[in-house]
CSV table of C-alpha atoms and ligand atoms in Angstrom, one decimal:
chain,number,residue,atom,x,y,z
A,9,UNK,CA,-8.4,66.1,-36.4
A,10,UNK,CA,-10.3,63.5,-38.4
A,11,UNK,CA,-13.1,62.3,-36.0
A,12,UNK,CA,-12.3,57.9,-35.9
A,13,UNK,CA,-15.0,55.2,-35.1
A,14,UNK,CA,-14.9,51.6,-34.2
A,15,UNK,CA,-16.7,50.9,-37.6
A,16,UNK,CA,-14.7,52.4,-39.7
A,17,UNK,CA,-12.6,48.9,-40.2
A,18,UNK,CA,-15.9,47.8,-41.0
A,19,UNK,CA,-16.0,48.3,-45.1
A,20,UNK,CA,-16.1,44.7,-47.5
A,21,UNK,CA,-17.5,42.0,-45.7
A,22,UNK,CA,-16.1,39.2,-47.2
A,23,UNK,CA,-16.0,35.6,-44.8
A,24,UNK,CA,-12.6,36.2,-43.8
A,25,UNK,CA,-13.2,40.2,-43.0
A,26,UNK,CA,-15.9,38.9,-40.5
A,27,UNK,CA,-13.2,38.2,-37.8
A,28,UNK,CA,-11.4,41.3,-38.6
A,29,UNK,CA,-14.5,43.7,-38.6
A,30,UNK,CA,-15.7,42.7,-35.1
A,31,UNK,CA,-12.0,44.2,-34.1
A,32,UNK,CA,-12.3,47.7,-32.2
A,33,UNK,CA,-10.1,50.3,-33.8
A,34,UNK,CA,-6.3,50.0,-33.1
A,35,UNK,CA,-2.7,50.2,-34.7
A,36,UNK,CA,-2.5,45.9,-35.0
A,37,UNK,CA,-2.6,45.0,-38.5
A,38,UNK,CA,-3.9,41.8,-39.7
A,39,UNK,CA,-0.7,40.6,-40.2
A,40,UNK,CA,0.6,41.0,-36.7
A,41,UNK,CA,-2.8,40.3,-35.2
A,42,UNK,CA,-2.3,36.7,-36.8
A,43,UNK,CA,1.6,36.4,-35.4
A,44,UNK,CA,0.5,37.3,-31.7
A,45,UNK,CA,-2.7,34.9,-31.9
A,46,UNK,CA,-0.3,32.2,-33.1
A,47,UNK,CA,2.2,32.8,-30.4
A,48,UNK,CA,-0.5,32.9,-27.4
A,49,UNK,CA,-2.6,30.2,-28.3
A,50,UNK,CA,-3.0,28.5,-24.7
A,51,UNK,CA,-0.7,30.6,-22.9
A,52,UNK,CA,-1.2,32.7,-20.1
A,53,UNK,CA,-0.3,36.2,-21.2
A,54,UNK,CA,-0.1,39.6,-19.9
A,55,UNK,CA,-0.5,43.2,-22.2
A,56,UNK,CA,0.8,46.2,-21.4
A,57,UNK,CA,-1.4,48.9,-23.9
A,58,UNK,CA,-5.1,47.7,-24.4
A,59,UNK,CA,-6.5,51.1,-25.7
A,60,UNK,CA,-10.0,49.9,-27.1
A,61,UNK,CA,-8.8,46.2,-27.0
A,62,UNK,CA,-8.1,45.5,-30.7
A,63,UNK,CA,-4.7,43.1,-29.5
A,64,UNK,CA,-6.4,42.2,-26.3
A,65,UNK,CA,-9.2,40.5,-28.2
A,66,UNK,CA,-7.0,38.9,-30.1
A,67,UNK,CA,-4.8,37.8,-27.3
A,68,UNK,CA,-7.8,36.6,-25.7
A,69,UNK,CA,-9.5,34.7,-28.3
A,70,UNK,CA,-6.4,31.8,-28.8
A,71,UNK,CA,-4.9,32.4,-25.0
A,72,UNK,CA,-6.0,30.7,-21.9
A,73,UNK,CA,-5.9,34.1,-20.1
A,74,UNK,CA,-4.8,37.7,-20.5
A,75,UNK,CA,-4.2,40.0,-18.2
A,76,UNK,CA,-4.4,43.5,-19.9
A,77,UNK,CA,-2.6,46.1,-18.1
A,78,UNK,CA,-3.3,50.3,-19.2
A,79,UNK,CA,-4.1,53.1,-16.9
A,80,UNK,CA,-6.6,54.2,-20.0
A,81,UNK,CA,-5.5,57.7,-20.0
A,82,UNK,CA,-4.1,57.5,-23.5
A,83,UNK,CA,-0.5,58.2,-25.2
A,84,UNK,CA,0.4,61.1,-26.2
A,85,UNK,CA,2.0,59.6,-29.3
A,86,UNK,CA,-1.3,58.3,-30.3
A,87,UNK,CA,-3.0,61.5,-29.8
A,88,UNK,CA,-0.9,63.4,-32.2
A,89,UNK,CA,-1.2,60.1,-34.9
A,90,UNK,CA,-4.8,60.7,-34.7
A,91,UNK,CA,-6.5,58.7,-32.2
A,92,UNK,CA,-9.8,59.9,-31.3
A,93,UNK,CA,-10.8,60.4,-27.9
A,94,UNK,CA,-14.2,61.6,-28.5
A,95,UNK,CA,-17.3,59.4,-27.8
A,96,UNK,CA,-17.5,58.0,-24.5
A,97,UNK,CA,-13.9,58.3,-23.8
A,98,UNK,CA,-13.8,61.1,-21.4
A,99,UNK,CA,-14.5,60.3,-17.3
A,100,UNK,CA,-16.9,63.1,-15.9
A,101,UNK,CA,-14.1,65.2,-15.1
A,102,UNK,CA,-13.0,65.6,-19.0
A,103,UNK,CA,-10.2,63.0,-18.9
A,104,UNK,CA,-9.4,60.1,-21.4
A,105,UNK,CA,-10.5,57.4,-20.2
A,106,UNK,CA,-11.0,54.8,-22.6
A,107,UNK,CA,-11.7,51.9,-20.1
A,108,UNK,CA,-15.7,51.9,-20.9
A,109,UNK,CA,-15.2,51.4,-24.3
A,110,UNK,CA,-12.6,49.0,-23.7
A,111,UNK,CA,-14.4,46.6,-21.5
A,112,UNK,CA,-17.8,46.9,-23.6
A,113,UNK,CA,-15.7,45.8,-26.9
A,114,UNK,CA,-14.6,42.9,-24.4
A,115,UNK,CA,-18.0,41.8,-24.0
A,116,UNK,CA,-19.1,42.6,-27.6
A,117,UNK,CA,-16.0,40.4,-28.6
A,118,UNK,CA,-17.2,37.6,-26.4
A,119,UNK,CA,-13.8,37.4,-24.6
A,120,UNK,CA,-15.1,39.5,-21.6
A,121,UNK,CA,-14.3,36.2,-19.4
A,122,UNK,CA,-10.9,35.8,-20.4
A,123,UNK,CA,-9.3,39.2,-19.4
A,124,UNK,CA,-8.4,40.5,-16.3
A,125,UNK,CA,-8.3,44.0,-16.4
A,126,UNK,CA,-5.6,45.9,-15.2
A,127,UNK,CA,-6.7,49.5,-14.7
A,128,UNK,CA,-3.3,51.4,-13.8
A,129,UNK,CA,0.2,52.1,-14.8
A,130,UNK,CA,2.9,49.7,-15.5
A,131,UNK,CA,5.3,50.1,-12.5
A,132,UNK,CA,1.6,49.3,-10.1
A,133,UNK,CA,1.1,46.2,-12.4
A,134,UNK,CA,4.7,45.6,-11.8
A,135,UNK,CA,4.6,45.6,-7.8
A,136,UNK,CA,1.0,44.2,-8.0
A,137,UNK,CA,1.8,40.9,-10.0
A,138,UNK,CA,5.5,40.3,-8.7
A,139,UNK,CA,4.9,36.9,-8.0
A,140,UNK,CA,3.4,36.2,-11.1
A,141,UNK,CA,5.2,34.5,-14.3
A,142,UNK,CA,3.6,34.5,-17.9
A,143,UNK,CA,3.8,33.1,-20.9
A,144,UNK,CA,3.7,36.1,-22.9
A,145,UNK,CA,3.9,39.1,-22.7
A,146,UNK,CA,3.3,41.4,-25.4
A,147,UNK,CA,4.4,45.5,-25.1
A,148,UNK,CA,2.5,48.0,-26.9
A,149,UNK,CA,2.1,51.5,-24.5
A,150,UNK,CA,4.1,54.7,-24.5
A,151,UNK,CA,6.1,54.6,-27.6
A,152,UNK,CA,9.1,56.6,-26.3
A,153,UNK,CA,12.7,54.9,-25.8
A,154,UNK,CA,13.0,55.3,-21.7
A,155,UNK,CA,9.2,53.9,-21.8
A,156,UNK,CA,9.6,51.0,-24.1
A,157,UNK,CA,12.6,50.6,-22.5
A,158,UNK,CA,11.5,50.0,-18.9
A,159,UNK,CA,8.0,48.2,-20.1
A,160,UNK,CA,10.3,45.7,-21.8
A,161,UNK,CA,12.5,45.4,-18.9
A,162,UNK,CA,9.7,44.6,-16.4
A,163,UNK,CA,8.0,42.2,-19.1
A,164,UNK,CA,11.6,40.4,-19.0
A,165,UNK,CA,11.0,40.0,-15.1
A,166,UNK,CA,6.9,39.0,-15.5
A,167,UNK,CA,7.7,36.6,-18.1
A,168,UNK,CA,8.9,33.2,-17.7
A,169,UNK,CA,12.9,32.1,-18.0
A,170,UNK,CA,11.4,30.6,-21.6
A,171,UNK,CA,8.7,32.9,-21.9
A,172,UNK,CA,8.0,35.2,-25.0
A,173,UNK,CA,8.2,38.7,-24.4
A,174,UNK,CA,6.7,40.7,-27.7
A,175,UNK,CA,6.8,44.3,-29.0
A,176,UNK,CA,4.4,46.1,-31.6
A,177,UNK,CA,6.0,48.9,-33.4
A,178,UNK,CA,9.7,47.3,-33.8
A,179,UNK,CA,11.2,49.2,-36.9
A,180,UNK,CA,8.3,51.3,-37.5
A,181,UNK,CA,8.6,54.9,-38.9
A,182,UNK,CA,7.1,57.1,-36.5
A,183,UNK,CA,8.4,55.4,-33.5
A,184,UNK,CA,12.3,55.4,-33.4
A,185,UNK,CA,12.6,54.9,-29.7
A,186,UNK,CA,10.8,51.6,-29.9
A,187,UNK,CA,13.5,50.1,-32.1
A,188,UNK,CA,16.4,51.6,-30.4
A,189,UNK,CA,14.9,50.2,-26.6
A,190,UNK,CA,13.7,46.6,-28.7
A,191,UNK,CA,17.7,45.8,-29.9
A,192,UNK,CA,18.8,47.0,-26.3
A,193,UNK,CA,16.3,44.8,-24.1
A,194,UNK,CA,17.3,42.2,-26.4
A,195,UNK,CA,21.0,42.7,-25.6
A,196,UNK,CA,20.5,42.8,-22.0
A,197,UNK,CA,18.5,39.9,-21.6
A,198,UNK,CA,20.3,37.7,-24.2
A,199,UNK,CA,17.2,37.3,-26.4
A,200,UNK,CA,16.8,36.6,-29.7
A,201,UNK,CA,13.9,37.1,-32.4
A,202,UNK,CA,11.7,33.8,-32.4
A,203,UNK,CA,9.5,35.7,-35.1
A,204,UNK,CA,8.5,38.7,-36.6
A,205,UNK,CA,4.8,39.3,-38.1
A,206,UNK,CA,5.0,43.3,-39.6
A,207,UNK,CA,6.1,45.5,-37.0
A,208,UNK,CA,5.4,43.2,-34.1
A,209,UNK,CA,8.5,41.1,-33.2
A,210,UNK,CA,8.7,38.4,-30.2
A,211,UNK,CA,11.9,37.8,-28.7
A,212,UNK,CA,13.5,35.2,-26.3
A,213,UNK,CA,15.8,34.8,-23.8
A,214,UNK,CA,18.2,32.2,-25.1
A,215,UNK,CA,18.9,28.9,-22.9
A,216,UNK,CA,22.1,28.9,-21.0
B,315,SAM,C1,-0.9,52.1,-28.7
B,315,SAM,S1,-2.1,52.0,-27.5
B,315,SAM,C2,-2.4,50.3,-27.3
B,315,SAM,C3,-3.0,49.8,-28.5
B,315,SAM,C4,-3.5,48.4,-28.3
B,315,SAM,N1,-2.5,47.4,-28.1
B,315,SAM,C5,-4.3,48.0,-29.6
B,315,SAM,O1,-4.1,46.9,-30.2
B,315,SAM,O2,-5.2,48.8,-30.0
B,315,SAM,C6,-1.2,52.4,-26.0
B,315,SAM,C7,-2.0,52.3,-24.7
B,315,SAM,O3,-1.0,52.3,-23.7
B,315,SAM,C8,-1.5,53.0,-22.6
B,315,SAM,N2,-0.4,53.4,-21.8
B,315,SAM,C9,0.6,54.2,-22.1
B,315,SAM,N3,1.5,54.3,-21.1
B,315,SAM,C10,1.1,53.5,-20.1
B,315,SAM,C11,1.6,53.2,-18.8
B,315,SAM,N4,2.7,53.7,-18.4
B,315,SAM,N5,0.9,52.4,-18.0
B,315,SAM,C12,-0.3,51.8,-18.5
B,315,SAM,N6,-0.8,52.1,-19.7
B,315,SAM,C13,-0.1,52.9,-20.5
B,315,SAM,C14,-2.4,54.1,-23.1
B,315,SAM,O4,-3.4,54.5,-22.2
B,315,SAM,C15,-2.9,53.5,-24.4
B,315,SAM,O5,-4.2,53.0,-24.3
């Protein structure tokens, strides 16, 4: 497996790279990194999937808070699309465990302040922040169709009755279960697309 680094994004440096450089490695285009910024600027927004913190920095930097929910023990989806898990991402025991690297990109980003890390599964997040509403909430962890499907249910139930709930990977090749779960969330909570940016696409419920 081809061995990955954080610097490897780090090739020309032309002005408008600099912003995109300081980014730690990840699956957010620049495309989609610009649609989510745009649709959390000032919001209070919670993540499910930080990995190294590529969409949480960017979250972070237009939102007014994000609280970024993984359990930093990797997907196995990722694994086999060649994420490295090498360098500093193993606990003492010889598990992934990317949340070191994760909150020293925070810090590195400047953004440390701004995110309240969530160092767990999903369904704990769930129970833990029940009587919490957001803004946004943005859905990029296990890849699978029952996964996607339930992440997007519980961001449904986290977010705000007008509240944006978003998904990275809608449409995209290697993840069929993704699209399949995206149309059926969609369906069951009477949302429609408010936009799209590459794969990522943001859906809301639709006023009754
Ligand atoms: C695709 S990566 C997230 C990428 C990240 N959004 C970025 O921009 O780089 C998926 C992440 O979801 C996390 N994850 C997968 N299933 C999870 C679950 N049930 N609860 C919490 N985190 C989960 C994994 O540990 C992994 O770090």
């Amino acid at each position: 497996m081809t061995e990955i680094s954080e610097e490897q994004h780090t090739t020309e440096m032309t002005e408008q790279d600099i912003a995109e450089a300081e980014l730690p490695f990840g699956w957010l285009s620049e495309t989609e990194a610009a649609g989510l910024a745009k649709l959390a600027e000032g919001k209070t927004v919670l993540e499910f999937g930080s990995f190294l913190g590529r969409s949480t920095i960017v979250l972070a930097r237009a939102a007014a808070l994000v609280v970024a929910v993984d359990h930093h023990r990797g997907s196995p989806e990722h694994q086999i699309l060649g994420a490295s898990y090498q360098d500093g991402s193993m606990d003492a025991h010889g598990r992934i465990d990317t949340s070191r690297r994760f909150l020293d990109n925070l810090a590195r980003a400047g953004v440390r302040d701004k995110v309240i890390p969530f160092v767990g599964d999903i369904e704990a997040a769930a129970r833990f922040l029940q009587r919490a509403s957001f803004d946004l909430v943005f859905v990029d962890a296990e890849h699978s169709r029952e996964a996607t499907m339930r992440g997007g249910e519980i961001a449904f139930q986290l977010a705000k009755s007008d509240g944006i709930v978003a998904f990275h990977d809608f449409q995209a090749r290697d993840f069929p279960g993704v699209t399949q779960a995206v149309i059926d969330i969609a369906a069951r909570y009477q949302a429609t697309t408010v936009s799209r940016a590459g794969s990522m696409i943001a859906l809301q419920r639709v006023s009754t």
